[in-house]
PDB file of C-alpha atoms in Angstrom:
ATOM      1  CA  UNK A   1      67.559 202.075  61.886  1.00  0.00           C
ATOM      2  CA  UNK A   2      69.917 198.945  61.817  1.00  0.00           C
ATOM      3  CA  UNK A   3      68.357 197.811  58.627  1.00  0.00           C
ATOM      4  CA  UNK A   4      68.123 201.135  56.848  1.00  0.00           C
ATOM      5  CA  UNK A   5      71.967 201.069  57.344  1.00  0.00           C
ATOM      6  CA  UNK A   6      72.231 197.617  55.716  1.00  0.00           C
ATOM      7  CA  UNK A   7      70.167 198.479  52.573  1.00  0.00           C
ATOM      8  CA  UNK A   8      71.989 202.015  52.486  1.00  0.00           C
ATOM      9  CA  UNK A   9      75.618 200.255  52.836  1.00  0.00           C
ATOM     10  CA  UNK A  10      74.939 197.758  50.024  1.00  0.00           C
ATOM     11  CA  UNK A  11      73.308 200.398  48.241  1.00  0.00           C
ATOM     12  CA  UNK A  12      76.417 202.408  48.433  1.00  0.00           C
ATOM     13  CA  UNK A  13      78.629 199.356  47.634  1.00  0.00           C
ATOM     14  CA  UNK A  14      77.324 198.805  44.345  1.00  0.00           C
ATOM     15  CA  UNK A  15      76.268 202.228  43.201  1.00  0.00           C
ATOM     16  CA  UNK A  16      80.083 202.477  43.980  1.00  0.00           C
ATOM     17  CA  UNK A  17      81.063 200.076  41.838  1.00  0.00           C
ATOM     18  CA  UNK A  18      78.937 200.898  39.227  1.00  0.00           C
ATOM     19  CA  UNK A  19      80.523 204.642  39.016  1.00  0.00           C
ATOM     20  CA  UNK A  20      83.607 203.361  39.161  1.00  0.00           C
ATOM     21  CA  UNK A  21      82.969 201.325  35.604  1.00  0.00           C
ATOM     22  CA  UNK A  22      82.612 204.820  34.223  1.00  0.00           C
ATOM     23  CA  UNK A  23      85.791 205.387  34.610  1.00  0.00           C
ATOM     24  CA  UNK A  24      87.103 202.444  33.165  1.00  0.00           C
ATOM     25  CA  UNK A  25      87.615 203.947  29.781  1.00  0.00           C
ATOM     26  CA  UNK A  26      89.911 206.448  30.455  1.00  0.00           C
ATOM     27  CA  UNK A  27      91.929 205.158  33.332  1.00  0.00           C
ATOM     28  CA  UNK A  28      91.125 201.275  33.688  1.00  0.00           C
ATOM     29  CA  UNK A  29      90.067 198.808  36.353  1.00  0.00           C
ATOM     30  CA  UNK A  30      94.281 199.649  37.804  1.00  0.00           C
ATOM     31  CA  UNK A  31      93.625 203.479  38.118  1.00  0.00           C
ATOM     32  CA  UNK A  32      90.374 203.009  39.711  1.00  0.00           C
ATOM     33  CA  UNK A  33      91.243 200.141  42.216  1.00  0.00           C
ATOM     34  CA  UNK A  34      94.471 202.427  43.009  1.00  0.00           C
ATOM     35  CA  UNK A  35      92.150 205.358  43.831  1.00  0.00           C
ATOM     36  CA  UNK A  36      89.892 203.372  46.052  1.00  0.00           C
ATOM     37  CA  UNK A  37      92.624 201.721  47.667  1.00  0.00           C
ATOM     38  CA  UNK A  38      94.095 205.253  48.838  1.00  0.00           C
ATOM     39  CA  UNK A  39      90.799 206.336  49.868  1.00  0.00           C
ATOM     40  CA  UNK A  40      89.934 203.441  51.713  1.00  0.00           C
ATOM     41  CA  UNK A  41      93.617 203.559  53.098  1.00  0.00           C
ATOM     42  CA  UNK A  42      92.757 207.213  54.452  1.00  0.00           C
ATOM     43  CA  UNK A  43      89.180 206.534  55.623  1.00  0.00           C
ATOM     44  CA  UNK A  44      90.624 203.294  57.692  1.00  0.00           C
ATOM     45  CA  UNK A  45      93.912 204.930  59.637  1.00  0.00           C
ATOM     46  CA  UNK A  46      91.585 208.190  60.811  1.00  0.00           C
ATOM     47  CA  UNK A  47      89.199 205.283  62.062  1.00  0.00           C
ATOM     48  CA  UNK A  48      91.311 202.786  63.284  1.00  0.00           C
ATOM     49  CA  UNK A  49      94.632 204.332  64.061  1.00  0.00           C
ATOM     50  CA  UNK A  50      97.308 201.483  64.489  1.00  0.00           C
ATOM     51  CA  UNK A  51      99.971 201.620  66.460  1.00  0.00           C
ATOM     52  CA  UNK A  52     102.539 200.752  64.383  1.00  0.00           C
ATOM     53  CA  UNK A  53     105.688 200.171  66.810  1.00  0.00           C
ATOM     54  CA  UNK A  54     103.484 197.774  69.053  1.00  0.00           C
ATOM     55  CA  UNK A  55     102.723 195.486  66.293  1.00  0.00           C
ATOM     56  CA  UNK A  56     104.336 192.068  66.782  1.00  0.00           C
ATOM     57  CA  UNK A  57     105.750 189.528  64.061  1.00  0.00           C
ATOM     58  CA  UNK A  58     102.433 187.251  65.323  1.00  0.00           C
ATOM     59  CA  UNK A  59     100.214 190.099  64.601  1.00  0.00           C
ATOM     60  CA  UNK A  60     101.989 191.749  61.115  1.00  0.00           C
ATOM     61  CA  UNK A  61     101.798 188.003  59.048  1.00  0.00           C
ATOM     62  CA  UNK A  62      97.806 188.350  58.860  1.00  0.00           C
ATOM     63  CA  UNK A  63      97.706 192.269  58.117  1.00  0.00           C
ATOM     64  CA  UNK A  64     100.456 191.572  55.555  1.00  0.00           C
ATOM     65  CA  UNK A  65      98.182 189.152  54.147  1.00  0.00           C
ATOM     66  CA  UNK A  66      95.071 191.030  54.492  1.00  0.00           C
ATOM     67  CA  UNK A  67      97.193 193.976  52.734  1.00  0.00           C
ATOM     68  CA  UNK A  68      97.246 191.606  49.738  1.00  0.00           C
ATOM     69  CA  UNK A  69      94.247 190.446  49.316  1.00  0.00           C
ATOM     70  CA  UNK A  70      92.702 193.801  49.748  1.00  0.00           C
ATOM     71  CA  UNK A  71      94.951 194.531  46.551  1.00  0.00           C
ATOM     72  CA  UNK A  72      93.865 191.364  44.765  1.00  0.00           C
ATOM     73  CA  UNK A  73      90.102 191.155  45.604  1.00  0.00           C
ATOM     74  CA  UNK A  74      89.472 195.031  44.593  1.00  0.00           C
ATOM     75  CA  UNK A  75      91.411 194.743  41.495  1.00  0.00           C
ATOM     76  CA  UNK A  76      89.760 191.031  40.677  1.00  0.00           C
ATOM     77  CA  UNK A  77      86.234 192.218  40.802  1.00  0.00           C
ATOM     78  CA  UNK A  78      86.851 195.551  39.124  1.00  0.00           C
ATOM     79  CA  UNK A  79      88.513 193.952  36.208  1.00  0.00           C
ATOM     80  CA  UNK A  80      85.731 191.363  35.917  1.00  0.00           C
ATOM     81  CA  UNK A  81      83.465 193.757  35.819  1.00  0.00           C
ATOM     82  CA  UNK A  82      84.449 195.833  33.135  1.00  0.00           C
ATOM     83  CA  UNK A  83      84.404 192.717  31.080  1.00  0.00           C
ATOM     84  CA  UNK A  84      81.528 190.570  32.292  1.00  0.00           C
ATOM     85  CA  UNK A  85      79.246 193.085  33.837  1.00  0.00           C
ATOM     86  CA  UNK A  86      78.690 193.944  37.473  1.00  0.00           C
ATOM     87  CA  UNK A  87      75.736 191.685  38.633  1.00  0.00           C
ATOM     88  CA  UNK A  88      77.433 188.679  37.218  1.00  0.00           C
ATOM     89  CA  UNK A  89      80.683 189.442  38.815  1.00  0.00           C
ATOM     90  CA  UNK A  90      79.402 190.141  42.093  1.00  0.00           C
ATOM     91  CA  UNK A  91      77.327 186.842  42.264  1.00  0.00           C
ATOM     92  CA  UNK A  92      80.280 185.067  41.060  1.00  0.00           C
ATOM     93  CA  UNK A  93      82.366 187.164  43.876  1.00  0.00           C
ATOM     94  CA  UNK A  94      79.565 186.255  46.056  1.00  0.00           C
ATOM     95  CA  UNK A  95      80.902 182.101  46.371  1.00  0.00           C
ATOM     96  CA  UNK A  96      83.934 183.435  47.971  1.00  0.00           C
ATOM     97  CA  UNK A  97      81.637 183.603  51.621  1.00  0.00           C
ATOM     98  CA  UNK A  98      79.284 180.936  50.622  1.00  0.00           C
ATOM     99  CA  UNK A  99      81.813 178.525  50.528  1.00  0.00           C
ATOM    100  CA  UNK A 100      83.453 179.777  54.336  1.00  0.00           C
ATOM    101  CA  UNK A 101      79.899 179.640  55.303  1.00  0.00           C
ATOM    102  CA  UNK A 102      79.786 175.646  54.106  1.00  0.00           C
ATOM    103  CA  UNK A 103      83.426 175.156  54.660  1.00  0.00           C
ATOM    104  CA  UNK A 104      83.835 171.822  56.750  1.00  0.00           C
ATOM    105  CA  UNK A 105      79.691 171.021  57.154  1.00  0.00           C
ATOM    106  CA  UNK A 106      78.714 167.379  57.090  1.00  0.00           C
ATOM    107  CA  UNK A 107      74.998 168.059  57.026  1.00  0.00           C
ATOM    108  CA  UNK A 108      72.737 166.646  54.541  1.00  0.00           C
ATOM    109  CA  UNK A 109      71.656 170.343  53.855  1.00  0.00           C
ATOM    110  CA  UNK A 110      74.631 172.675  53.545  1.00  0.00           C
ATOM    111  CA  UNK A 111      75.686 169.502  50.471  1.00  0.00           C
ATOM    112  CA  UNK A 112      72.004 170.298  48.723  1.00  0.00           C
ATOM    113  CA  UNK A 113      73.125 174.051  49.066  1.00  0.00           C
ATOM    114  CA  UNK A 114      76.395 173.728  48.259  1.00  0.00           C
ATOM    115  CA  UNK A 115      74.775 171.923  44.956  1.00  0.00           C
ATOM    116  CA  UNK A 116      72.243 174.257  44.256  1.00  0.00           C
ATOM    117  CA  UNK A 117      75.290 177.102  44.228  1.00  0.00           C
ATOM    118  CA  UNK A 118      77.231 174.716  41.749  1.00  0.00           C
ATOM    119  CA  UNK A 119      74.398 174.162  39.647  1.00  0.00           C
ATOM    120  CA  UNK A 120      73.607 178.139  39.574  1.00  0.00           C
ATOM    121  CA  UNK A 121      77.261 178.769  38.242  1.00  0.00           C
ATOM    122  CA  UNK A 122      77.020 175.947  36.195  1.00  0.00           C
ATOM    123  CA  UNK A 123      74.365 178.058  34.525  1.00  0.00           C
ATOM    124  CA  UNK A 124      76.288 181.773  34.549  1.00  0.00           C
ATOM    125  CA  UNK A 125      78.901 180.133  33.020  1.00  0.00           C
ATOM    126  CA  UNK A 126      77.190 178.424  30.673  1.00  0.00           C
ATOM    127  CA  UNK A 127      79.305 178.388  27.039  1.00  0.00           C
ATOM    128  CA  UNK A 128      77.838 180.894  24.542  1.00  0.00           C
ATOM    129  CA  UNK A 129      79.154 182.853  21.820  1.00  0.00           C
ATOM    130  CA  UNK A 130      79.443 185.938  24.389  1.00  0.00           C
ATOM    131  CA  UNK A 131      81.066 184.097  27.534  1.00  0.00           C
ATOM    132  CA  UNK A 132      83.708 185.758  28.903  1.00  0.00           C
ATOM    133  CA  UNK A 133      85.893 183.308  30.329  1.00  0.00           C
ATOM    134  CA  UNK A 134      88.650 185.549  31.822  1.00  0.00           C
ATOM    135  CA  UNK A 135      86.275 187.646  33.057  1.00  0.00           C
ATOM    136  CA  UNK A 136      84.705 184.765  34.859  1.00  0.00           C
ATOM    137  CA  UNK A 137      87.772 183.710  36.078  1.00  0.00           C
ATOM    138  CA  UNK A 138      88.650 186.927  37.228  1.00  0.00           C
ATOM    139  CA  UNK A 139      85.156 187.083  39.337  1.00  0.00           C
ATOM    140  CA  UNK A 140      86.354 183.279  40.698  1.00  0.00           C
ATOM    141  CA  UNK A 141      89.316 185.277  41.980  1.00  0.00           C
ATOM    142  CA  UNK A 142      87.607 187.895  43.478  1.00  0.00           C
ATOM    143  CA  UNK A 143      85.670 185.009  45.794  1.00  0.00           C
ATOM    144  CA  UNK A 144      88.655 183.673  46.511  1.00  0.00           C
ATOM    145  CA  UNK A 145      90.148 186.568  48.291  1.00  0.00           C
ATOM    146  CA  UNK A 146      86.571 187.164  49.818  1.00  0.00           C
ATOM    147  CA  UNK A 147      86.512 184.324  51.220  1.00  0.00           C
ATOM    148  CA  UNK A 148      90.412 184.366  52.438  1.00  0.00           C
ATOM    149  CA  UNK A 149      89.271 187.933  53.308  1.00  0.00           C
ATOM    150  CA  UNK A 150      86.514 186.548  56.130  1.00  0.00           C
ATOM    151  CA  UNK A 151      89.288 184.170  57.623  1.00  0.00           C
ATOM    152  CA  UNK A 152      91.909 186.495  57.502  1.00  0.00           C
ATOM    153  CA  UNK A 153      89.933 189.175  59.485  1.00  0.00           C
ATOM    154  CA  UNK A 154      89.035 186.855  62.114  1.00  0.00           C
ATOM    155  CA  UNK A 155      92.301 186.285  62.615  1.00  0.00           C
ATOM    156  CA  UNK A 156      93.354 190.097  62.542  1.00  0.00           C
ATOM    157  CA  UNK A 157      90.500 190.714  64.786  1.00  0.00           C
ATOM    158  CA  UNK A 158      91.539 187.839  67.599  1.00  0.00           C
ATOM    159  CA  UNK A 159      95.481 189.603  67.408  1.00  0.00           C
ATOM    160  CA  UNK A 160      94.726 193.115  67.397  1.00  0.00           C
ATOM    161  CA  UNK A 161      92.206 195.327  68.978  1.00  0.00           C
ATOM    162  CA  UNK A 162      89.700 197.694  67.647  1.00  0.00           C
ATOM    163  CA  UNK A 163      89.868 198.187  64.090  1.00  0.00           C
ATOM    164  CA  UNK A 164      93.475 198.523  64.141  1.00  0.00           C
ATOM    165  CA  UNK A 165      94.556 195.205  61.810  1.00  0.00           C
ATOM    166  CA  UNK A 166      91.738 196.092  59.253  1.00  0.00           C
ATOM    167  CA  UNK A 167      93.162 200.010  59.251  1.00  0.00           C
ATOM    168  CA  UNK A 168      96.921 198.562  58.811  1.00  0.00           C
ATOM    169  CA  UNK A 169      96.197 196.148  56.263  1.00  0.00           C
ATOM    170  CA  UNK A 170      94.005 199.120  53.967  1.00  0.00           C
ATOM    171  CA  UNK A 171      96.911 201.033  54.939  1.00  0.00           C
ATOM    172  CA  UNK A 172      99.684 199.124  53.403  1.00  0.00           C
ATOM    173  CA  UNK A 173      97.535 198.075  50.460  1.00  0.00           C
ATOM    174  CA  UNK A 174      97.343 201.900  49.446  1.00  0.00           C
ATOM    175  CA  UNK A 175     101.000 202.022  49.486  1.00  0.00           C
ATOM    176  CA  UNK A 176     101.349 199.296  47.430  1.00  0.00           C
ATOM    177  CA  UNK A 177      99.164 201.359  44.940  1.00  0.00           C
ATOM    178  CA  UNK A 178     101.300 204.144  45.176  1.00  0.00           C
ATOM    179  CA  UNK A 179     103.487 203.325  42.496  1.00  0.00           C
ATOM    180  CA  UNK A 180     101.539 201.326  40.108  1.00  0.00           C
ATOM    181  CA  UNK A 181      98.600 204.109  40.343  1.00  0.00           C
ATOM    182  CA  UNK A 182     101.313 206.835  39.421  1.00  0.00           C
ATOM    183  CA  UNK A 183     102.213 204.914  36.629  1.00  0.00           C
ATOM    184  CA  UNK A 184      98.939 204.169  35.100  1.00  0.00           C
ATOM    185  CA  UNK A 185      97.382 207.820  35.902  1.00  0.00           C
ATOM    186  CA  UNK A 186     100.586 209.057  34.373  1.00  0.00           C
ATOM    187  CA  UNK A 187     100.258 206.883  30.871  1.00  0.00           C
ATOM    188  CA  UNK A 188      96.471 207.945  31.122  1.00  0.00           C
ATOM    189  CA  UNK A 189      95.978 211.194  32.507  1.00  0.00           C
ATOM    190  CA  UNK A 190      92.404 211.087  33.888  1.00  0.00           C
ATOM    191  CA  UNK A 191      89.703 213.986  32.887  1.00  0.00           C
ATOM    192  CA  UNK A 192      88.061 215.308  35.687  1.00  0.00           C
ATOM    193  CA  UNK A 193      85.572 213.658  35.315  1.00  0.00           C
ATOM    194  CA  UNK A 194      86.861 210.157  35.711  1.00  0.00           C
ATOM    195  CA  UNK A 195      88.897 211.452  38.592  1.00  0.00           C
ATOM    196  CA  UNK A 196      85.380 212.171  40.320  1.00  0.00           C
ATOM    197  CA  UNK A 197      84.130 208.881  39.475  1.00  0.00           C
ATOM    198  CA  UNK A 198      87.115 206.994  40.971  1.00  0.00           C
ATOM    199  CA  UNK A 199      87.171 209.423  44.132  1.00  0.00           C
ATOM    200  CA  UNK A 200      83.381 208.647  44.269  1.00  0.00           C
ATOM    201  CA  UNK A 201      83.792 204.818  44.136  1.00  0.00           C
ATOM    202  CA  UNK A 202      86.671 205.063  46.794  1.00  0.00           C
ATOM    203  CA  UNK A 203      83.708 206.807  48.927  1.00  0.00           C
ATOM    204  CA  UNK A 204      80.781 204.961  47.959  1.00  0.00           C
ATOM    205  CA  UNK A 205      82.731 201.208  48.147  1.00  0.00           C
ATOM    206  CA  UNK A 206      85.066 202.034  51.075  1.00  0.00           C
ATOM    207  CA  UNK A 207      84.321 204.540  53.516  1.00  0.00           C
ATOM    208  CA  UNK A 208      80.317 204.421  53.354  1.00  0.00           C
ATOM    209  CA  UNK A 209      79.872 200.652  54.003  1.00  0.00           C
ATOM    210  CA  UNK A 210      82.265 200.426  56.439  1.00  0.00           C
ATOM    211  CA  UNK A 211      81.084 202.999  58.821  1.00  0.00           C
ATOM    212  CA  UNK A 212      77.738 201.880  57.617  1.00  0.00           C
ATOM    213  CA  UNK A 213      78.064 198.497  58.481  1.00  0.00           C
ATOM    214  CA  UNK A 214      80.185 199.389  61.787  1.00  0.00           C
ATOM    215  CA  UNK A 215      76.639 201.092  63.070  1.00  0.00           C
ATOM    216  CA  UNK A 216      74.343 198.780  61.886  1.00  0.00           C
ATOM    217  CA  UNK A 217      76.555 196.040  63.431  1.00  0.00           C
ATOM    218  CA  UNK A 218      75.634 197.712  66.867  1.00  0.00           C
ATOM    219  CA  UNK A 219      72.098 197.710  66.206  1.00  0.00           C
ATOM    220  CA  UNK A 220      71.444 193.807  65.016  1.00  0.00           C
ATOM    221  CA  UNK A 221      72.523 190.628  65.269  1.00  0.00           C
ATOM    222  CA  UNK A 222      75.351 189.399  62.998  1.00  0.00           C
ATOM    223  CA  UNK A 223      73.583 186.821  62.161  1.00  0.00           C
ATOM    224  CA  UNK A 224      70.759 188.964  60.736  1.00  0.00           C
ATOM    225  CA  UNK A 225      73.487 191.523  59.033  1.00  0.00           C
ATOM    226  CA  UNK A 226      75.100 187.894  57.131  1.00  0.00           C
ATOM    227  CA  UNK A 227      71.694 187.321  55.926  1.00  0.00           C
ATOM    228  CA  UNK A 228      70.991 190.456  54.735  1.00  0.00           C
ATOM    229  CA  UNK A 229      74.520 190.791  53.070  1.00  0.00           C
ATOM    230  CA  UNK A 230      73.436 187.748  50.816  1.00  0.00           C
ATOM    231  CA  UNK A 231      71.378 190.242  48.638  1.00  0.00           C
ATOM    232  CA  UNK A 232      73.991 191.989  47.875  1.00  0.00           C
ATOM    233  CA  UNK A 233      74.199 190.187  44.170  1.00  0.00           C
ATOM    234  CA  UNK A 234      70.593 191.097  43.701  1.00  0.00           C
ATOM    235  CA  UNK A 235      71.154 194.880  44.443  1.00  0.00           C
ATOM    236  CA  UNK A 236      74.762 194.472  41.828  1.00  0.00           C
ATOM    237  CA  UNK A 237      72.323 193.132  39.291  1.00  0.00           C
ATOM    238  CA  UNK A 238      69.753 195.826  39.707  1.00  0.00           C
ATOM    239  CA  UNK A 239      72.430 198.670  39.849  1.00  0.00           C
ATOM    240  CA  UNK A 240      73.781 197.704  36.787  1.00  0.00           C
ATOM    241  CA  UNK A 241      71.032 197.459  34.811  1.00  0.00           C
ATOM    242  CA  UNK A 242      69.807 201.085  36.038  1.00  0.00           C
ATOM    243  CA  UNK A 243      73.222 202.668  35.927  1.00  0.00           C
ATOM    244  CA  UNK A 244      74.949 200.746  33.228  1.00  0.00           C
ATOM    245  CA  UNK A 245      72.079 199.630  30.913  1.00  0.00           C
ATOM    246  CA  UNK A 246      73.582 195.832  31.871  1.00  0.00           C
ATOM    247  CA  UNK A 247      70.681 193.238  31.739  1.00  0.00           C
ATOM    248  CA  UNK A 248      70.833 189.641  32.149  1.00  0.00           C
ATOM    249  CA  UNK A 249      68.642 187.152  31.141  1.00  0.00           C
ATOM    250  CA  UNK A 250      65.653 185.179  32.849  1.00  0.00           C
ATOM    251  CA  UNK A 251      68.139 182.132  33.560  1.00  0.00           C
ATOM    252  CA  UNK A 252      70.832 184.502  35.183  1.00  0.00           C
ATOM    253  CA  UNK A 253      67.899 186.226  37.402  1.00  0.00           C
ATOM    254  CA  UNK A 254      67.324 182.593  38.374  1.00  0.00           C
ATOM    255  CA  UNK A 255      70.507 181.583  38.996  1.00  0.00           C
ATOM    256  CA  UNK A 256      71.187 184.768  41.337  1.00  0.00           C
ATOM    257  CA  UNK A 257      68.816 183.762  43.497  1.00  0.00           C
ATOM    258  CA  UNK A 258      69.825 180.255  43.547  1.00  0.00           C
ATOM    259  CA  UNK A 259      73.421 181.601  45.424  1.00  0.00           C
ATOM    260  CA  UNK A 260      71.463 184.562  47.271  1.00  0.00           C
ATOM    261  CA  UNK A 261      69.313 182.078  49.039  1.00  0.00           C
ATOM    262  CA  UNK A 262      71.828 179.035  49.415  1.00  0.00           C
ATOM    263  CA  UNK A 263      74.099 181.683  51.209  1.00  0.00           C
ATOM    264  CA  UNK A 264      71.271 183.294  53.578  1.00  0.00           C
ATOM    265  CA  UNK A 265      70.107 180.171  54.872  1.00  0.00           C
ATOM    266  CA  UNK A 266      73.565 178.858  54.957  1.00  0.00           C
ATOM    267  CA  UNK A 267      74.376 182.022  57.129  1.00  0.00           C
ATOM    268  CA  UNK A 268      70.809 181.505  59.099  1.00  0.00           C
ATOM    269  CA  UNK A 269      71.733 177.669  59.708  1.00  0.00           C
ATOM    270  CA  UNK A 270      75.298 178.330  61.094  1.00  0.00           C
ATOM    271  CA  UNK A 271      73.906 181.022  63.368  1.00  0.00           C
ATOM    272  CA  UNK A 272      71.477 178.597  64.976  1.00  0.00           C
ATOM    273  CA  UNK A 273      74.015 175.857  65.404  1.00  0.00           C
ATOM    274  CA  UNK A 274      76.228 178.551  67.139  1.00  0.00           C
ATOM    275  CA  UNK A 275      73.400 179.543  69.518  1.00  0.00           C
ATOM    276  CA  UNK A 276      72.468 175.895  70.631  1.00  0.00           C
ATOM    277  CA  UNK A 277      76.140 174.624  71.557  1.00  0.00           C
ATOM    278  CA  UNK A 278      76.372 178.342  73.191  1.00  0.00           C
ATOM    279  CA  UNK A 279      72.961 177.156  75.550  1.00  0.00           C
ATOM    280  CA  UNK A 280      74.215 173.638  75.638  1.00  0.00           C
TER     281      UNK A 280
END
């Protein structure tokens, strides 16, 4: 059951993000992001209802933050995608927890993985005639706020209880949508059917995985669920080349799973260093 609700949740995640590139033509990356934002926003406070007058100045610094990189990240990827494709952006995305999961390792093994994931880029980026390089640096800034994203929760996790910090911070990120989604839906006035496809990506890449990955959380190890999250940039790649007609070549297959399995057995490696000094 645990592992159906992995595969569904990044399943849904991508499928999600892969709709909401429909859209893109009629009301942008910025009207999409702004309608997942205020669906995630409403999904998270029924869920996690903070209370807001109990929130100290210790614990409203890291939802603030979240807040903004909930903003950034979503609106990072989304624009990267519409110009560099969605498996290629969500591997690039994909660094952002690879590096937190190599972050301050002196082994002789996390360096050959954290080469292997520099040579892989080294080859996505490659210069051609087609390269996208804003795009790419968009997707660069996308794993940046991942990976500020991991820390960041920890952090809103250790200050406030439940699912309270994560609900805030989605929360206050909608609001800061509010006005810069009026403004672009106004400007662009989205058909119905874009509006679906937005609504539908707010479902599919908000409020699906995280109730999905909530349950399956429950059911197995979090070591096993980081593992399993690392094929999340094969499932992009395959979504978008069923979906969007987006195909990428043998090198970038190669390359994908390159980062795929320098981050699972990064995630595998941490886990069992965790469990020894636990049993030490």
């Amino acid at each position: 059951m645990g592992t159906a609700m992995m595969v569904g949740s990044g399943l849904s995640n991508q499928v999600g993000a892969a709709v909401a590139a429909l859209a893109f033509p009629v009301i942008g990356p910025v009207g999409v992001v702004a309608v997942r934002q205020w669906v995630a926003g409403v999904v998270l406070l029924a869920v996690g209802r903070p209370r807001w007058r109990s929130f100290t100045a210790r614990q409203w610094w890291p939802v603030l933050a979240l807040a903004a990189v909930f903003a950034t990240m979503n609106l990072s990827l989304y624009s990267a995608i519409q110009r560099i494709g969605l498996g290629l952006a969500v591997t690039l995305e994909f660094l952002g927890p690879l590096a937190v999961a190599l972050a301050g390792s002196r082994r002789g093994a996390d360096l050959v993985r954290a080469l292997a994931a520099a040579g892989a880029v080294a080859v996505l980026t490659r210069p051609q005639p087609s390269t996208d390089y804003l795009g790419i640096g968009l997707a660069l800034l996308a794993a940046v706020c991942w990976g500020s994203y991991i820390l960041l929760n920890r952090t809103v996790g250790a200050r406030l209880p439940g699912a309270q910090g994560s609900a805030a911070a989605a929360a206050v990120s909608a609001a800061l949508y509010l006005p810069v989604g009026a403004v672009v839906l106004w400007h662009h006035p989205p058909s119905a059917g874009a509006l679906g496809c937005a609504l539908a990506a707010g479902v599919l890449s908000s409020a699906v995985p995280f109730l999905a990955d909530l349950l399956a959380l429950r059911r197995v190890p979090a070591a096993a669920f980081g593992i399993f999250m690392s094929v999340n940039p094969v499932l992009a790649a395959l979504v978008g080349m069923v979906v969007l007609d987006q195909r990428l070549d043998w090198a970038a297959w190669a390359a994908i799973a390159v980062i795929v399995s320098a981050n699972a057995t990064a995630v595998a490696s941490t886990a069992r260093r965790a469990r020894r000094r636990k049993n030490a």
